[in-house]
XYZ file of C-alpha atoms in Angstrom:
769
model
C 47.202 8.368 16.470
C 44.234 6.046 16.172
C 41.863 8.925 16.985
C 43.688 11.267 14.604
C 43.486 8.767 11.816
C 39.791 8.102 12.500
C 39.193 11.833 11.980
C 41.218 11.664 8.747
C 38.942 8.838 7.536
C 35.868 10.945 8.364
C 37.346 13.810 6.330
C 38.063 11.354 3.494
C 34.413 10.247 3.383
C 33.213 13.847 3.729
C 35.465 14.987 0.879
C 34.486 12.120 -1.403
C 30.769 12.863 -1.271
C 31.158 16.641 -1.493
C 33.462 16.245 -4.505
C 31.016 13.818 -6.076
C 28.025 16.145 -5.680
C 29.910 19.249 -6.827
C 31.099 17.494 -9.988
C 27.686 15.913 -10.492
C 25.977 19.306 -10.442
C 28.525 20.816 -12.821
C 28.197 17.912 -15.246
C 24.384 18.078 -15.046
C 24.554 21.675 -16.280
C 26.774 20.683 -19.217
C 24.561 17.649 -19.950
C 21.407 19.834 -20.155
C 19.950 18.671 -16.837
C 19.347 15.135 -18.132
C 19.024 13.080 -14.946
C 19.920 9.831 -16.710
C 23.479 11.111 -16.699
C 23.389 10.831 -12.876
C 23.593 7.056 -13.241
C 26.372 7.335 -15.842
C 28.389 9.788 -13.716
C 27.986 7.782 -10.504
C 28.821 4.576 -12.371
C 32.035 6.058 -13.752
C 32.942 7.419 -10.328
C 32.516 3.956 -8.801
C 34.435 1.962 -11.420
C 37.312 4.425 -11.227
C 37.281 4.219 -7.423
C 37.329 0.438 -7.755
C 40.392 0.688 -9.985
C 42.144 2.959 -7.510
C 41.147 0.796 -4.548
C 42.370 -2.463 -6.046
C 45.414 -1.498 -8.115
C 46.802 1.712 -6.604
C 45.622 0.830 -3.086
C 47.588 -2.440 -3.085
C 50.747 -0.374 -2.628
C 49.619 0.119 0.979
C 50.790 -3.401 1.819
C 54.424 -2.724 0.882
C 54.698 1.041 1.398
C 57.226 2.052 4.051
C 55.721 5.519 4.593
C 52.021 4.679 4.773
C 50.803 7.866 6.497
C 52.898 10.041 4.203
C 51.607 8.198 1.127
C 48.037 8.645 2.412
C 48.679 12.389 2.734
C 50.226 12.680 -0.734
C 47.227 10.921 -2.304
C 44.892 13.254 -0.382
C 46.805 16.288 -1.700
C 46.581 15.036 -5.278
C 42.864 14.268 -4.828
C 42.179 17.836 -3.644
C 44.126 19.440 -6.499
C 42.665 17.244 -9.245
C 39.146 18.117 -8.044
C 39.766 21.773 -8.956
C 41.135 20.730 -12.348
C 38.114 18.470 -12.976
C 35.679 21.328 -12.274
C 37.468 23.600 -14.733
C 37.567 20.853 -17.395
C 33.837 20.307 -16.936
C 33.080 23.955 -17.631
C 35.144 24.071 -20.833
C 33.972 20.631 -22.012
C 31.588 21.853 -24.713
C 34.237 24.152 -26.124
C 36.749 21.306 -26.252
C 34.159 19.085 -27.998
C 33.367 21.855 -30.493
C 29.719 22.151 -29.424
C 27.759 25.385 -29.529
C 25.829 26.989 -26.670
C 22.541 25.167 -26.112
C 23.606 22.080 -28.091
C 22.932 18.784 -26.311
C 25.478 16.046 -25.652
C 24.638 12.418 -26.536
C 24.714 9.572 -24.022
C 27.904 8.059 -25.446
C 29.677 11.423 -25.216
C 28.353 11.803 -21.665
C 29.917 8.462 -20.792
C 33.424 8.965 -22.118
C 33.704 12.677 -21.243
C 32.599 12.150 -17.633
C 34.905 9.119 -17.418
C 37.912 11.187 -18.451
C 37.034 14.162 -16.227
C 36.455 12.002 -13.149
C 39.375 9.622 -13.690
C 42.098 11.237 -11.559
C 39.786 12.353 -8.727
C 38.002 9.003 -8.407
C 41.076 6.772 -8.713
C 42.885 8.709 -6.009
C 39.887 8.647 -3.672
C 39.480 4.899 -4.222
C 43.120 4.295 -3.246
C 42.559 6.190 0.012
C 40.108 3.530 1.239
C 42.577 0.660 0.896
C 45.351 2.701 2.509
C 42.961 3.558 5.344
C 42.191 -0.109 6.015
C 45.886 -1.013 6.206
C 46.858 1.966 8.387
C 43.870 1.579 10.731
C 44.704 -2.103 11.282
C 48.213 -1.097 12.384
C 46.828 1.355 14.946
C 44.009 -0.906 16.184
C 45.966 -4.178 16.181
C 43.081 -6.149 14.592
C 42.703 -6.995 10.928
C 39.303 -8.709 10.952
C 37.257 -5.650 11.940
C 39.442 -2.839 10.589
C 37.907 -2.788 7.090
C 34.415 -2.671 8.582
C 35.310 0.183 10.935
C 36.965 2.156 8.151
C 33.821 1.609 6.076
C 31.723 2.960 8.962
C 33.923 6.024 9.550
C 34.022 6.834 5.849
C 30.250 6.470 5.608
C 29.688 8.770 8.596
C 31.848 11.308 6.764
C 29.698 10.990 3.652
C 26.559 11.599 5.730
C 28.017 14.815 7.102
C 29.130 15.723 3.568
C 25.624 15.233 2.164
C 24.096 17.491 4.804
C 26.852 20.093 4.401
C 26.380 20.139 0.627
C 22.631 20.625 0.893
C 22.543 23.329 3.556
C 25.969 24.976 3.343
C 28.081 24.570 0.206
C 25.413 24.608 -2.516
C 23.189 27.470 -1.248
C 25.990 29.888 -0.346
C 29.140 29.122 -2.345
C 30.065 28.624 -5.966
C 31.744 25.362 -6.909
C 35.296 26.703 -6.933
C 34.934 28.259 -3.472
C 33.442 25.037 -2.100
C 36.180 22.846 -3.593
C 38.941 25.176 -2.340
C 37.453 25.067 1.158
C 37.348 21.290 0.863
C 41.017 21.216 -0.153
C 41.934 23.403 2.847
C 40.100 20.997 5.170
C 41.996 18.025 3.709
C 45.358 19.763 4.003
C 44.697 20.627 7.661
C 43.622 17.040 8.449
C 46.823 15.676 6.886
C 48.950 18.240 8.739
C 47.472 17.183 12.079
C 47.961 13.532 11.136
C 51.624 13.929 10.159
C 52.709 16.462 12.808
C 54.182 13.757 15.136
C 56.321 12.462 12.220
C 58.415 15.633 11.854
C 61.618 14.059 13.164
C 61.255 10.673 11.409
C 63.085 11.373 8.168
C 63.334 13.576 5.096
C 60.196 12.325 3.340
C 57.787 13.122 6.260
C 59.395 16.568 6.629
C 59.005 17.254 2.902
C 55.324 16.301 2.967
C 54.720 18.498 6.013
C 56.412 21.474 4.355
C 54.339 20.975 1.188
C 51.174 20.785 3.308
C 52.059 24.016 5.097
C 52.603 25.829 1.789
C 49.341 24.478 0.373
C 47.409 25.539 3.495
C 48.747 29.071 3.198
C 48.131 29.234 -0.564
C 44.586 27.797 -0.431
C 43.696 30.104 2.468
C 45.008 33.064 0.473
C 42.903 32.095 -2.569
C 39.844 31.452 -0.429
C 39.833 34.638 1.640
C 41.098 37.177 -0.922
C 38.452 36.525 -3.583
C 40.862 34.986 -6.093
C 38.691 31.885 -6.466
C 35.724 34.088 -7.377
C 37.789 35.408 -10.275
C 38.574 31.861 -11.401
C 34.872 31.040 -11.120
C 33.888 33.949 -13.388
C 36.743 33.215 -15.796
C 35.622 29.594 -16.197
C 31.974 30.640 -16.624
C 32.978 33.021 -19.434
C 34.932 30.196 -21.055
C 31.930 27.882 -20.680
C 29.630 30.408 -22.389
C 32.231 31.422 -24.989
C 32.630 34.997 -23.732
C 28.970 35.915 -24.183
C 27.619 38.780 -22.079
C 26.565 36.889 -18.939
C 24.435 39.147 -16.735
C 23.459 36.470 -14.214
C 24.549 32.934 -13.272
C 22.999 31.052 -10.369
C 22.121 27.568 -9.155
C 18.628 27.112 -7.745
C 17.022 24.092 -6.094
C 15.694 23.057 -9.510
C 18.812 23.587 -11.637
C 21.099 26.197 -13.109
C 19.948 29.519 -14.570
C 22.166 31.582 -16.857
C 21.040 34.833 -18.494
C 22.740 36.221 -21.610
C 22.149 39.744 -22.900
C 22.831 41.144 -26.349
C 21.650 44.628 -27.370
C 18.673 44.519 -25.018
C 17.673 40.960 -25.961
C 17.703 38.528 -23.026
C 17.934 34.740 -23.279
C 17.201 32.747 -20.113
C 18.924 29.329 -20.090
C 17.840 26.536 -17.767
C 20.579 23.902 -17.428
C 22.101 25.124 -20.667
C 18.843 25.002 -22.656
C 17.209 28.267 -23.884
C 13.863 28.675 -22.122
C 12.670 32.280 -22.471
C 13.613 34.942 -25.017
C 12.547 38.533 -24.458
C 11.559 41.188 -25.532
C 11.408 39.654 -29.050
C 10.409 35.987 -28.647
C 9.817 33.244 -31.222
C 6.648 34.922 -32.522
C 5.432 32.247 -35.008
C 5.659 29.475 -32.400
C 4.051 31.489 -29.586
C 1.163 32.777 -31.700
C 0.308 29.311 -32.962
C 0.708 27.703 -29.524
C -1.585 30.265 -27.854
C -4.181 31.374 -30.381
C -5.233 28.077 -31.983
C -6.282 26.520 -28.636
C -7.944 29.743 -27.412
C -9.831 30.073 -30.690
C -10.921 26.436 -30.339
C -12.704 27.367 -27.096
C -16.009 29.300 -27.452
C -15.343 31.687 -24.544
C -12.093 31.225 -22.595
C -12.152 33.103 -19.277
C -9.695 31.426 -16.911
C -6.447 29.866 -18.036
C -3.448 28.306 -16.306
C 0.061 28.446 -17.767
C 2.619 26.016 -16.394
C 6.125 27.209 -17.304
C 7.288 29.371 -20.191
C 4.519 31.945 -19.812
C 6.667 35.069 -19.608
C 8.215 36.314 -22.805
C 5.189 36.366 -25.085
C 2.778 33.565 -24.174
C 0.870 35.579 -21.568
C 0.918 38.649 -23.813
C -0.765 36.760 -26.663
C -3.335 35.157 -24.357
C -4.380 38.541 -22.958
C -5.341 39.677 -26.476
C -8.515 37.600 -26.147
C -11.122 39.945 -24.609
C -12.950 37.174 -22.728
C -9.892 36.368 -20.594
C -10.629 37.254 -16.975
C -7.745 35.563 -15.136
C -4.380 34.057 -16.002
C -2.574 31.979 -13.397
C 1.098 31.470 -14.110
C 3.362 28.966 -12.349
C 6.967 28.502 -13.438
C 8.858 25.217 -13.166
C 11.603 27.071 -11.293
C 10.158 29.960 -9.219
C 13.593 31.625 -9.141
C 13.192 32.230 -12.854
C 10.269 34.567 -12.153
C 12.363 36.614 -9.743
C 15.111 36.930 -12.343
C 12.646 37.931 -15.069
C 11.590 40.786 -12.809
C 15.221 41.618 -12.060
C 15.949 41.988 -15.790
C 12.697 43.556 -17.047
C 11.695 44.333 -20.616
C 8.555 46.142 -21.826
C 7.106 42.760 -22.851
C 7.583 40.999 -19.522
C 6.491 44.018 -17.488
C 3.244 44.323 -19.441
C 2.623 40.593 -18.879
C 3.547 40.117 -15.243
C 2.014 43.360 -13.932
C -1.337 43.040 -15.706
C -4.141 42.969 -13.125
C -5.544 39.776 -14.672
C -2.310 37.858 -14.174
C -1.716 36.033 -10.910
C 1.783 34.638 -10.431
C 2.039 31.478 -8.337
C 5.500 30.863 -6.877
C 5.048 27.111 -6.739
C 5.771 24.034 -8.796
C 3.026 23.305 -11.324
C 2.243 19.802 -10.104
C 2.034 20.954 -6.496
C -0.297 23.751 -7.609
C -2.647 21.286 -9.290
C -2.477 18.981 -6.278
C -3.325 21.646 -3.733
C -5.554 24.092 -5.620
C -9.284 23.677 -6.174
C -9.445 26.255 -8.988
C -10.917 25.254 -12.340
C -9.687 26.476 -15.723
C -10.944 26.673 -19.276
C -7.509 25.962 -20.688
C -4.258 24.671 -19.198
C -1.094 25.361 -21.196
C 2.027 23.251 -20.676
C 4.817 25.601 -21.709
C 7.504 22.902 -21.475
C 8.692 21.895 -24.930
C 9.191 18.136 -24.461
C 9.891 15.416 -21.856
C 13.671 15.719 -22.258
C 14.415 15.075 -18.564
C 12.682 13.519 -15.581
C 11.970 17.040 -14.353
C 10.018 17.854 -17.526
C 8.681 14.334 -18.176
C 6.547 14.681 -15.045
C 4.368 17.113 -17.076
C 3.714 14.510 -19.793
C 2.636 11.487 -17.747
C -0.675 9.733 -17.229
C -0.718 10.845 -13.580
C -0.195 14.488 -14.511
C -2.804 14.422 -17.276
C -5.282 13.002 -14.754
C -4.511 15.937 -12.448
C -5.147 18.455 -15.224
C -8.420 16.766 -16.157
C -9.705 17.300 -12.602
C -8.870 21.026 -12.840
C -10.552 21.688 -16.201
C -14.032 23.149 -16.501
C -16.596 21.426 -18.687
C -15.322 21.690 -22.250
C -11.846 22.657 -20.963
C -8.733 22.009 -23.039
C -5.239 20.843 -22.131
C -2.584 22.236 -24.497
C 0.936 20.910 -25.007
C 3.558 20.699 -27.709
C 6.069 18.091 -28.862
C 8.923 18.082 -31.376
C 7.624 17.588 -34.909
C 8.709 17.778 -38.513
C 7.033 17.706 -41.905
C 10.213 16.569 -43.648
C 12.681 14.887 -41.241
C 10.747 11.819 -40.131
C 12.216 8.983 -38.082
C 11.015 6.155 -35.857
C 12.183 7.900 -32.698
C 10.103 11.019 -33.419
C 7.166 8.768 -34.285
C 7.487 6.843 -31.016
C 7.742 10.012 -28.929
C 4.591 11.562 -30.397
C 2.708 8.263 -30.448
C 3.575 7.463 -26.811
C 2.349 10.842 -25.528
C -0.736 10.693 -27.786
C -1.737 7.292 -26.389
C -1.066 8.542 -22.863
C -3.432 11.454 -23.520
C -6.037 9.091 -24.986
C -5.813 7.050 -21.802
C -7.123 10.088 -19.879
C -9.096 12.292 -22.316
C -11.913 11.336 -24.658
C -10.926 13.569 -27.574
C -7.545 14.644 -28.956
C -6.855 17.092 -31.799
C -3.351 17.387 -33.230
C -1.991 20.181 -35.417
C 1.217 18.891 -37.061
C 3.932 21.484 -37.617
C 7.441 21.857 -38.908
C 9.335 21.957 -35.625
C 6.420 21.625 -33.207
C 3.279 19.483 -33.068
C 0.388 21.014 -31.127
C -1.838 18.681 -29.042
C -5.291 19.720 -27.769
C -6.995 17.331 -25.332
C -10.498 17.533 -23.905
C -13.520 15.507 -22.883
C -15.588 17.737 -25.165
C -16.104 16.581 -28.736
C -16.063 20.196 -29.895
C -12.283 20.298 -30.371
C -12.536 17.583 -33.036
C -15.320 19.457 -34.852
C -13.829 22.949 -35.127
C -13.268 24.103 -38.690
C -11.643 27.035 -40.451
C -14.908 28.999 -40.741
C -15.613 28.821 -37.006
C -12.041 29.698 -35.997
C -11.773 32.530 -38.541
C -15.050 34.033 -37.266
C -13.786 33.959 -33.680
C -10.513 35.567 -34.753
C -12.477 38.404 -36.357
C -14.982 38.768 -33.520
C -12.238 39.013 -30.901
C -10.339 41.541 -33.037
C -6.990 39.813 -32.424
C -3.941 41.377 -34.061
C -1.395 38.705 -34.964
C 1.452 38.219 -37.417
C 0.989 34.524 -38.202
C -2.527 33.579 -37.160
C -4.382 34.927 -40.169
C -7.229 33.268 -42.129
C -5.036 31.606 -44.772
C -2.743 30.124 -42.080
C -5.740 28.861 -40.096
C -7.104 27.213 -43.251
C -3.779 25.462 -43.769
C -3.473 24.221 -40.159
C -7.045 22.915 -40.014
C -6.976 21.149 -43.379
C -8.120 17.552 -42.975
C -5.206 16.372 -45.081
C -2.770 17.184 -42.286
C -4.804 15.191 -39.787
C -4.805 12.196 -42.125
C -1.060 12.591 -42.768
C -0.272 12.663 -39.050
C -2.366 9.536 -38.434
C -0.433 7.709 -41.170
C 2.859 8.972 -39.746
C 2.070 7.474 -36.322
C 1.187 4.041 -37.736
C 3.527 1.512 -36.162
C 4.545 3.928 -33.399
C 4.734 3.066 -29.726
C 1.423 2.548 -27.948
C 3.011 2.388 -24.504
C 1.869 4.723 -21.731
C 4.212 7.307 -20.249
C 3.945 7.403 -16.446
C 5.746 8.846 -13.437
C 7.414 5.543 -12.605
C 7.927 4.379 -16.209
C 9.273 7.483 -18.001
C 9.080 6.230 -21.582
C 8.534 9.772 -22.853
C 11.996 10.622 -21.588
C 13.485 7.528 -23.233
C 11.915 8.339 -26.615
C 12.985 11.977 -26.372
C 16.587 10.975 -25.691
C 16.417 8.391 -28.494
C 15.207 11.079 -30.909
C 17.926 13.613 -30.114
C 20.673 10.985 -30.002
C 19.566 9.910 -33.475
C 19.875 13.527 -34.635
C 23.277 14.231 -33.056
C 24.730 10.692 -32.931
C 23.157 8.562 -35.710
C 25.583 5.718 -34.992
C 23.692 4.986 -31.740
C 20.350 4.503 -33.460
C 20.635 0.714 -33.593
C 21.515 0.529 -29.908
C 18.438 2.527 -28.883
C 16.221 0.333 -31.068
C 17.510 -2.724 -29.215
C 17.106 -1.042 -25.821
C 13.481 -0.279 -26.626
C 12.821 -4.000 -27.013
C 14.083 -4.853 -23.523
C 11.376 -6.450 -21.392
C 10.994 -8.872 -18.508
C 10.102 -11.734 -20.843
C 13.632 -11.531 -22.198
C 15.324 -10.937 -18.839
C 13.832 -13.860 -16.869
C 15.231 -16.591 -19.196
C 18.667 -14.956 -18.917
C 18.747 -15.533 -15.175
C 17.489 -19.110 -15.632
C 20.387 -19.773 -18.009
C 22.843 -18.268 -15.509
C 21.609 -20.565 -12.736
C 21.684 -23.653 -14.956
C 25.255 -22.811 -15.978
C 26.241 -22.513 -12.326
C 24.859 -25.949 -11.411
C 26.650 -27.510 -14.383
C 30.076 -25.961 -13.726
C 30.214 -25.326 -9.980
C 33.329 -26.416 -8.110
C 34.118 -27.586 -4.581
C 37.343 -25.613 -4.398
C 37.804 -22.944 -1.731
C 38.617 -20.389 -4.452
C 35.188 -20.941 -5.952
C 33.608 -20.274 -2.582
C 35.565 -17.029 -2.343
C 34.375 -16.063 -5.808
C 30.783 -16.662 -4.703
C 31.319 -14.125 -1.897
C 32.714 -11.648 -4.434
C 29.720 -12.320 -6.720
C 27.336 -11.544 -3.861
C 29.143 -8.271 -3.161
C 28.992 -7.372 -6.869
C 25.238 -8.011 -6.993
C 24.769 -6.099 -3.740
C 26.704 -3.162 -5.206
C 24.447 -3.392 -8.261
C 21.325 -3.460 -6.079
C 22.563 -0.596 -3.913
C 23.186 1.624 -6.938
C 19.803 0.724 -8.443
C 18.050 1.489 -5.146
C 19.882 4.821 -4.973
C 18.958 5.690 -8.570
C 15.341 4.635 -8.075
C 15.077 6.916 -5.048
C 16.682 9.824 -6.934
C 14.639 9.290 -10.120
C 11.348 8.764 -8.284
C 11.950 11.861 -6.155
C 12.617 13.902 -9.309
C 9.506 12.505 -11.031
C 7.309 13.639 -8.136
C 8.971 16.815 -6.857
C 11.280 18.053 -9.631
C 13.995 19.456 -7.340
C 16.340 16.519 -6.739
C 19.061 19.003 -7.761
C 18.924 20.382 -4.217
C 17.898 17.237 -2.323
C 20.401 14.794 -3.790
C 22.801 15.433 -0.899
C 20.129 14.584 1.699
C 18.988 11.477 -0.194
C 22.537 10.183 -0.528
C 23.249 11.065 3.106
C 20.187 9.064 4.189
C 21.350 6.091 2.126
C 24.856 6.334 3.560
C 23.469 6.696 7.096
C 21.756 3.356 6.617
C 24.955 1.863 5.201
C 26.945 3.171 8.187
C 24.442 1.759 10.678
C 24.424 -1.601 8.917
C 28.214 -1.806 8.779
C 28.577 -0.572 12.380
C 26.037 -3.040 13.778
C 27.630 -5.996 11.993
C 31.213 -4.924 12.808
C 30.341 -4.569 16.499
C 28.531 -7.928 16.536
C 31.106 -9.918 14.534
C 32.597 -11.532 17.626
C 29.150 -12.728 18.736
C 27.980 -14.029 15.343
C 28.550 -17.786 15.467
C 27.848 -18.439 11.794
C 28.832 -15.521 9.562
C 27.905 -17.304 6.349
C 24.392 -18.088 7.545
C 23.902 -14.449 8.550
C 25.318 -13.312 5.196
C 22.789 -15.492 3.335
C 19.917 -14.107 5.427
C 20.885 -10.569 4.363
C 20.889 -11.758 0.728
C 17.303 -12.914 1.220
C 16.347 -9.642 2.924
C 17.632 -7.626 -0.068
C 15.496 -9.758 -2.403
C 12.394 -9.098 -0.286
C 13.198 -5.380 -0.141
C 13.500 -5.209 -3.950
C 10.033 -6.723 -4.287
C 8.507 -4.399 -1.668
C 10.154 -1.222 -3.032
C 7.675 -0.407 -5.857
C 4.696 -1.536 -3.809
C 5.426 1.096 -1.165
C 5.687 3.954 -3.666
C 2.635 2.928 -5.682
C 0.557 2.553 -2.503
C 1.734 5.901 -1.136
C 0.976 7.660 -4.410
C -2.493 6.127 -4.547
C -3.537 6.982 -0.989
C -1.883 10.321 -0.267
C -3.249 13.508 -1.763
C -2.719 17.271 -1.601
C -0.062 18.598 0.723
C 0.007 15.261 2.562
C 1.266 13.613 -0.612
C 4.049 16.118 -1.167
C 5.337 16.435 2.393
C 4.743 12.980 3.904
C 6.124 11.352 0.757
C 9.472 13.047 1.369
C 9.736 11.244 4.710
C 8.989 7.959 2.947
C 11.907 8.639 0.601
C 14.276 9.146 3.525
C 13.100 5.994 5.293
C 13.345 3.848 2.146
C 16.764 5.318 1.400
C 17.952 4.502 4.923
C 16.696 0.907 4.775
C 18.304 0.268 1.384
C 21.615 1.564 2.741
C 21.222 -0.527 5.912
C 20.825 -3.754 3.949
C 23.601 -3.146 1.424
C 26.044 -1.752 4.004
C 25.672 -4.684 6.405
C 27.153 -7.221 3.974
C 30.632 -5.695 3.585
C 32.017 -6.473 7.094
C 30.634 -10.036 6.896
C 32.167 -10.569 3.465
C 35.515 -9.259 4.729
C 35.387 -11.616 7.721
C 34.505 -14.629 5.557
C 37.157 -13.859 2.975
C 39.931 -13.382 5.556
C 39.418 -16.970 6.746
C 41.325 -18.111 3.658
C 43.311 -14.979 2.786
C 46.296 -13.546 4.644
C 46.357 -10.056 3.074
C 43.999 -7.482 4.592
C 44.835 -4.848 1.960
C 44.217 -7.279 -0.895
C 40.964 -8.542 0.640
C 39.616 -5.068 1.460
C 40.658 -3.773 -1.975
C 39.112 -6.756 -3.788
C 35.774 -6.615 -1.965
C 35.596 -2.823 -2.160
C 36.361 -3.030 -5.879
C 33.680 -5.752 -6.276
C 31.146 -3.527 -4.549
C 32.056 -0.589 -6.798
C 32.059 -2.773 -9.940
C 28.499 -3.823 -9.159
C 27.617 -0.183 -8.589
C 29.108 0.733 -11.972
C 27.014 -1.895 -13.760
C 23.935 -0.734 -11.841
C 24.563 2.905 -12.731
C 24.961 2.270 -16.472
C 22.200 -0.314 -16.910
C 19.836 1.293 -14.407
C 20.027 4.811 -15.836
C 20.062 3.997 -19.550
C 17.999 0.797 -19.814
C 16.152 -0.485 -16.761
C 14.486 2.588 -15.230
C 13.486 4.397 -18.465
C 12.282 1.254 -20.281
C 11.135 -1.209 -17.603
C 10.093 1.410 -15.070
C 10.172 1.124 -11.291
C 8.452 -2.261 -10.988
C 10.336 -3.971 -13.815
C 13.661 -2.691 -12.497
C 12.927 -3.996 -8.997
C 12.006 -7.409 -10.399
C 15.306 -7.457 -12.298
C 17.241 -6.606 -9.113
C 15.342 -9.313 -7.236
C 16.205 -11.895 -9.898
C 19.874 -10.906 -9.868
C 20.104 -11.183 -6.087
C 18.204 -14.481 -6.263
C 20.987 -15.736 -8.532
C 23.776 -14.827 -6.091
C 21.658 -16.136 -3.188
C 21.272 -19.497 -4.929
C 24.975 -19.681 -5.768
C 26.169 -19.135 -2.212
C 23.349 -21.007 -0.450
C 23.896 -24.188 -2.471
C 27.707 -24.365 -2.195
C 28.759 -28.015 -1.628
C 31.444 -26.971 0.919
C 29.851 -24.124 2.819
C 31.657 -25.336 5.935
C 34.892 -24.005 4.454
C 33.582 -20.482 5.047
C 31.482 -21.227 8.087
C 29.064 -23.823 9.363
C 26.147 -25.023 7.230
C 22.709 -23.595 7.266
């Protein structure tokens, strides 16, 4: 039975991570691919698991039918996962939001909390039940929680790998979750089979399991779940004509068709419209920069080129070559799968060369030079898109521009609706451009501001006469770009107005590891859709290390004033350390995920591997400590040393990534860096995972209840993770960046280190240092 139950724990860990990733991906689609919601979703998952572990899991101590109760909770977990997926897909309809409309951060928080509640609470309770049941089979209470932690973590590692290479590439979410439910039902059936003759309740559970196995197998192998998948997708897109729906390594792509007009959505946001695009925007975005250049021959378009942009660029007779790289290469394949006269004329023109590669990788690896580089991404609304608006990216583009070359990008703008958030967004990107290029020319617009950047002074000197002459000489036929419109756009009054508008705006630099452009973009749209949050975002913007350091000083002073010699206070110090370790672990996890997305842009497909690497480290740490517990003479001293190691790791974390980014280039940078991510992820898991068995051992010295101790410490770990997810995703990483966030984590762990290392009666939990 011990071996059977160990397998059940592995399945529990496997199921938890797979469920987490499946729901995370579904929620990311609904939340427009905004990676900050990853922290919010993971935080909610953890706090709900903590609730289930501590409150529901405590029933394990008094339950007469522990194995049967474990199986019932597993059944409910599997069924509520399917319900949660369906609720996620109809969420926008329930909230009364239209297709393409974004959801604010506050709505992300409470909606994900409600959707995840049942699944997470039930999974959290399974851990506490596992600790109690495993201790009965093993006969030891001191090491059982640590071993359960290890088995569960091994299951999560397998789940991360399975998600990345099996579930996500080949199965839709409903098929994957039904297969997961079938696996859980089979594991419980094997676990309970010897209990058939032990009463009515075990028999009832076994019969229910048998029925569920048959029913889930029927749904899985007869295609019924595919029908539910398509039904829920139609409900999600409000019965529009969906001609294609697919997840790629970069995100989700959905294509709607209406009377020959195709709209390509990326993570719920309209990206390309064809064959009749947004003509005024495209003509202005393409022709003004090309007319500002005396003789454009070679241009590069990064994302958004198909559907009109390439077509307008090819109207200039001097164009010899157009290179086009899409953010998600799958999008190009789908554009060809659903052709229109416009896209066919663009993509099959002999001058157009399509590059099936990410834009940043193209610039890193190619030696080609261009007269103009167009950034077809509308704004830095996610980490995936922010990576095309950073100082590092602008430096890359500068190296690939010919003499007098121009970088072209657009940002949200308005001539009437003006707010501080829009000012900060435009001002931040403008100052980031100025940090790289010598000359910037801005054309304000109602809906879109156009930025031209170059090291040539010519872009600041172009006037209406020069541009109008070039328009005539090149014989360009356009609907909007006509002499009177050019005169209006180039009027000096608009330049002066825009300069006045930016007065008092942010002068901070947007970078890969400090994504302020993303923060200002989210602030702007939350102000539009949720004005009540405006004050909160203004306060968040002011967060800095000068305000955080005194806070930790006050916390330490308060501790020294009010500390107690009671054993309960010593126990609370252990719980505090676990909370801060949970916080640090979540922050490390988010930093790895966010940094990976900032560099590569496809964390959507790699998140399973990154989490698996982190959990592999956690499993190794917990396994090593659990195995060595009997030989560790002073558990408290060892516990304090791990506290110190986490502090050192937090300080070293940003140094490693900054050094690697500075010294690796080309393909080396992109491929070797991925190995660095896996190693860093493993080490962070190793350090955070090694504390749990020690904390359990120390706590049990003055506590008689294994279930209560395991539930309390597990809940403390998850509570810290919840705080890390919320604060890390919304405040620390976007505002303070990688370095500032690591310093904050180091200060927090220094606080818990000081509290436990300076306890007057450390001998009550072990010998002194």
